[in-house]
Short mmCIF file of C-alpha atoms in Angstrom, two decimals:
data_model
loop_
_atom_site.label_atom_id
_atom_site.label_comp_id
_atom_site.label_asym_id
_atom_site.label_seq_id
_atom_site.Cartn_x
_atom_site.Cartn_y
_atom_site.Cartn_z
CA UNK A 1 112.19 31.14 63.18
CA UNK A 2 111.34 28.68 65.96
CA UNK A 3 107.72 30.07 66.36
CA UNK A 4 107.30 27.21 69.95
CA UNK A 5 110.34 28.16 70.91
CA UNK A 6 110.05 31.84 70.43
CA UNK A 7 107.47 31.88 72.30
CA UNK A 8 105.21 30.93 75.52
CA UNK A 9 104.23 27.47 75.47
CA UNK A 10 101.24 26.57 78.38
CA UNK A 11 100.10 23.23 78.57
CA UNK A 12 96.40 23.11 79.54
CA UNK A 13 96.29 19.44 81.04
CA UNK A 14 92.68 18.89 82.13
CA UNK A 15 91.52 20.31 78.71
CA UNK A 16 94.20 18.25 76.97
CA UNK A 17 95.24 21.46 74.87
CA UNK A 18 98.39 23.22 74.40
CA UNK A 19 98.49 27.25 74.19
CA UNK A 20 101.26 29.20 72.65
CA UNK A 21 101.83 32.95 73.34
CA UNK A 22 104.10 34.91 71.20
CA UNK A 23 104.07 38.47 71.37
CA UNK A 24 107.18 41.72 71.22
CA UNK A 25 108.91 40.11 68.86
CA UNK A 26 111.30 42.33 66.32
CA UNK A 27 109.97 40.45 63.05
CA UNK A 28 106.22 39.21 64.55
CA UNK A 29 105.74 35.85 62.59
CA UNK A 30 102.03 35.88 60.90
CA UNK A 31 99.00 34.07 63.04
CA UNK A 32 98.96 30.88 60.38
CA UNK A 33 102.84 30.99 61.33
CA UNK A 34 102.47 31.00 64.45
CA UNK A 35 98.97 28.02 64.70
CA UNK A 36 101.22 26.11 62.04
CA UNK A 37 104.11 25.64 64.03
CA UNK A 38 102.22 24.80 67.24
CA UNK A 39 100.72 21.67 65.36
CA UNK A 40 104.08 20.70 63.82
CA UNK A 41 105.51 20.75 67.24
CA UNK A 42 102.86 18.55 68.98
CA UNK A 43 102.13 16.03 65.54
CA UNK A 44 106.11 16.18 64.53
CA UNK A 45 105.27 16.75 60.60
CA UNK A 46 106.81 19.80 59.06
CA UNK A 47 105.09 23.18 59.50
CA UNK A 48 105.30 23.80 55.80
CA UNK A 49 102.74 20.41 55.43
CA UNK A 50 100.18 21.82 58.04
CA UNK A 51 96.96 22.63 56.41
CA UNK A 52 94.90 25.16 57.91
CA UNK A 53 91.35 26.62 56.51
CA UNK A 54 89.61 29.85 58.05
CA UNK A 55 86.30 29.30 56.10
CA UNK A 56 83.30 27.51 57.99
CA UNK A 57 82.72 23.63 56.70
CA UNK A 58 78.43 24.97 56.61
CA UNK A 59 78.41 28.19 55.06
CA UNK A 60 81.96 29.21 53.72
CA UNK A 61 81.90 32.08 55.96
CA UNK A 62 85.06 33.30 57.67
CA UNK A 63 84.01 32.56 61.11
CA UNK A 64 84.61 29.82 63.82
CA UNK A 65 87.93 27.93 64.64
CA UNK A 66 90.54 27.15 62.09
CA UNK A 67 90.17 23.40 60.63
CA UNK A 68 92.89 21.74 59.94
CA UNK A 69 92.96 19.16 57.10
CA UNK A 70 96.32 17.78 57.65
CA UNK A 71 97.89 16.26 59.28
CA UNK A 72 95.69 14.05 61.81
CA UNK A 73 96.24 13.21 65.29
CA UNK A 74 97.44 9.91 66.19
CA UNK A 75 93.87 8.35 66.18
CA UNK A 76 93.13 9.40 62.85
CA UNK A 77 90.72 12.58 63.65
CA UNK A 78 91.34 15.97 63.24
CA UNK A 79 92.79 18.55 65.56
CA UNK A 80 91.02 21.43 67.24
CA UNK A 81 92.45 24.31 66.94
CA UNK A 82 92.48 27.96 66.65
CA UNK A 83 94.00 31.19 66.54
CA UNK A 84 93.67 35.33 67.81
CA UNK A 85 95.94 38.36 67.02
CA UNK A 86 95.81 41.54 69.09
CA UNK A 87 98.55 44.24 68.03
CA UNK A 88 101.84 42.53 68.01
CA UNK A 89 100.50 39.48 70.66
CA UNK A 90 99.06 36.16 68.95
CA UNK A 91 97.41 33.33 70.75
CA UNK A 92 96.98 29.81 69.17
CA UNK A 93 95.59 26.82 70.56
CA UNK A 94 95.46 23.08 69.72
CA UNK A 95 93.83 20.28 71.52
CA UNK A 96 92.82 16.55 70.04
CA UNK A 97 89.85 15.64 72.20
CA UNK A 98 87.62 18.93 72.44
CA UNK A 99 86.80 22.11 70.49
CA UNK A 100 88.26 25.15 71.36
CA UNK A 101 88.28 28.58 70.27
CA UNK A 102 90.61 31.70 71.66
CA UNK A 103 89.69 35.46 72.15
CA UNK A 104 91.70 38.30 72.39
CA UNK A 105 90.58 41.66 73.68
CA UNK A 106 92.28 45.03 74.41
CA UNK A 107 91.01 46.27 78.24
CA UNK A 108 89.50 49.75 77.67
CA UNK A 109 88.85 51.75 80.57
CA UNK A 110 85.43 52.67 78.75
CA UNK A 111 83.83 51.21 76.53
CA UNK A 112 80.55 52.72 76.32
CA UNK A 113 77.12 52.09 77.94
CA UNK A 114 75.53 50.58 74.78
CA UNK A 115 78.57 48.42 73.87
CA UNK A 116 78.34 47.16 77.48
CA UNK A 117 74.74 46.13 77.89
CA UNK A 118 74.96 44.85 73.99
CA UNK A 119 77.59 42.81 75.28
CA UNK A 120 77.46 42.08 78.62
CA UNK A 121 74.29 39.87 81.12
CA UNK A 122 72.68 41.98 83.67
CA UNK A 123 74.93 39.70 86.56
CA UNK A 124 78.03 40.91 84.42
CA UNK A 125 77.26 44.39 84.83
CA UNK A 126 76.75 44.34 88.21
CA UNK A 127 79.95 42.67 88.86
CA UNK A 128 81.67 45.15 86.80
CA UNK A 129 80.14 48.22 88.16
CA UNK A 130 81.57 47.32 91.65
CA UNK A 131 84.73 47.21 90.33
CA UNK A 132 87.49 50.56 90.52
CA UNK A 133 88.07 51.88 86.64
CA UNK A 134 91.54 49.61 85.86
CA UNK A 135 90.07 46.49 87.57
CA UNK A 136 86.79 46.86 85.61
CA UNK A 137 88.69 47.26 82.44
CA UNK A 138 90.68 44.52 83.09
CA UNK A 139 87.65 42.13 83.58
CA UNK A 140 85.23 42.99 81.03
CA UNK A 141 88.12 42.48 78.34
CA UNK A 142 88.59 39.28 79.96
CA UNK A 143 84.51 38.42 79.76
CA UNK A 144 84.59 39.70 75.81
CA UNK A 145 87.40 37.49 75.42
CA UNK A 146 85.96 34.59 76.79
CA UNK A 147 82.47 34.97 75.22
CA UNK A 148 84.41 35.37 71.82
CA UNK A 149 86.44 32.22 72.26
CA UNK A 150 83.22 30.61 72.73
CA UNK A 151 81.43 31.31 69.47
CA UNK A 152 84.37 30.45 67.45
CA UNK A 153 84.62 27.38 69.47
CA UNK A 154 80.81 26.47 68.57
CA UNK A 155 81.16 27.46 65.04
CA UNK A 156 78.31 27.70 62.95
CA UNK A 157 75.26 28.41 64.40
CA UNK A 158 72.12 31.28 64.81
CA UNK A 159 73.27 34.65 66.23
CA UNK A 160 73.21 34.75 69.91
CA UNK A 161 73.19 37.66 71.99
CA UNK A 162 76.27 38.22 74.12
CA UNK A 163 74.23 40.17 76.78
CA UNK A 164 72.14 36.56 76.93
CA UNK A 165 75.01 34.33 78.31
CA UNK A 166 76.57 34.90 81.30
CA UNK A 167 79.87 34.10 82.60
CA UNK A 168 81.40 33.63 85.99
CA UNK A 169 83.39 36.58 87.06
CA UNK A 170 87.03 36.44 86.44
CA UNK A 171 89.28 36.66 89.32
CA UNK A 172 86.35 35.16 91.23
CA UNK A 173 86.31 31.51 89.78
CA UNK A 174 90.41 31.15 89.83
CA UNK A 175 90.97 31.64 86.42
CA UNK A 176 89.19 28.62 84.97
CA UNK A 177 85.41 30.34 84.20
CA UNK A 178 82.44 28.96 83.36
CA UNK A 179 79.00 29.61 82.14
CA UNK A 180 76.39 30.19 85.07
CA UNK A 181 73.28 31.27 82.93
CA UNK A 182 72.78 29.64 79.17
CA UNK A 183 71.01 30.25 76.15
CA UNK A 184 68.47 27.34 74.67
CA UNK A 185 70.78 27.17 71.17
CA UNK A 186 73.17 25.62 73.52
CA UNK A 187 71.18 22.81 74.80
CA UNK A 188 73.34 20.62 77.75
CA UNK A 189 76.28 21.40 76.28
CA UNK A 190 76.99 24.64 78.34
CA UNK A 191 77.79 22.13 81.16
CA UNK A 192 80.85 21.33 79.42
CA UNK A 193 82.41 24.56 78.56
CA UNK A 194 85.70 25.35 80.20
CA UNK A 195 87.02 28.79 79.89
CA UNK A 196 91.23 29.06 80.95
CA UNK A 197 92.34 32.57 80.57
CA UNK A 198 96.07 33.18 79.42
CA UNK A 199 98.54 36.00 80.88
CA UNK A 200 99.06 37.92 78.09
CA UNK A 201 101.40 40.91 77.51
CA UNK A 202 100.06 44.33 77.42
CA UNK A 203 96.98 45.92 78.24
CA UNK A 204 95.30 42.75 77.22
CA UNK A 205 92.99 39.96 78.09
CA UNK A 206 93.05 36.19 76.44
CA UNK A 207 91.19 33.49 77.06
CA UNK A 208 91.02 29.94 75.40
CA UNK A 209 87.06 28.60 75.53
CA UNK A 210 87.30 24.40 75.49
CA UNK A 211 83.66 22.38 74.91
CA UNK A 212 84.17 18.93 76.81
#
């Protein structure tokens, strides 16, 4: 299987990272498959030779972005990378400059009052509750996405509450969001953070979180 050219392949050129979308497919390849092949294509070593870990390089944990061990980009550093699965749609990314991290999240028409304000900033529910039922849905998957892109792109670090952080509103910052209120664990790096959100098929929301 030609994972790349099976699927959707989106270049994101300010970020310097390249997306790839592959979903509806008869005999859906697994996510390492699918992250594997994406490096191959952009480094030109076989996908069989990528290495990819899921544990952190702190605590062991499986959380955070996917390192990859081998191979190295062309300057002799490692590439960022990582990967989401929702239902029979997987999103990987892969960048050589900046961290990144990708989020995946089913839109729900309800999701529940305590999930919401667990999740969400106070701003974030406003926006949302001026929004018709499909809309809303629509957006706060997109928001969830993004925030979880995020955290795996930051890795290893204390727990932050969601409902803390808040995000512009997608569909109101042209599909490139960013983060309007911050949390101290971030320090000045919140500045940097780039969110580019990815069509997607199905009832679905995906969004690729770069740091620089």
């Amino acid at each position: 299987m030609d994972v790349p050219g099976d699927g959707e392949l989106i270049e994101l050129e300010e970020a310097g990272a390249r997306v790839l979308v592959l979903g509806g497919q008869r005999r859906q390849p697994t996510a390492d498959t699918v992250l594997r092949g994406l490096i191959a294509e952009a480094s030109g070593v076989p996908a069989d030779d990528v290495e990819l870990i899921h544990a952190c390089g702190v605590c062991g944990a499986r959380h955070g972005r996917v390192s990859v061990p081998y191979p190295l980009t062309a300057s002799g550093a490692s590439w960022y990378a990582d990967v989401a699965v929702s239902g029979d749609t997987v999103v990987a990314a892969a960048a050589t400059r900046h961290p990144l991290g990708v989020g995946m999240e089913v839109a729900t028409l309800d999701a529940g009052a305590v999930i919401d304000e667990a999740a969400f900033h106070v701003s974030e529910l406003a926006a949302l509750g001026e929004l018709d039922a499909s809309r809303g849905a629509l957006v706060r998957a997109t928001l969830w996405a993004r925030k979880t892109a995020l955290l795996r792109a930051v890795g290893h670090t204390d727990f932050i509450e969601p409902s803390r952080l808040a995000l512009s509103i997608p569909g109101e910052d042209g599909g490139t969001g960013r983060i309007v209120r911050s949390v101290p664990e971030f320090g000045s790096v919140w500045r940097q953070v780039r969110f580019h959100d990815v069509p997607v098929p199905g009832n679905r929301a995906a969004s690729v979180a770069v740091i620089g």
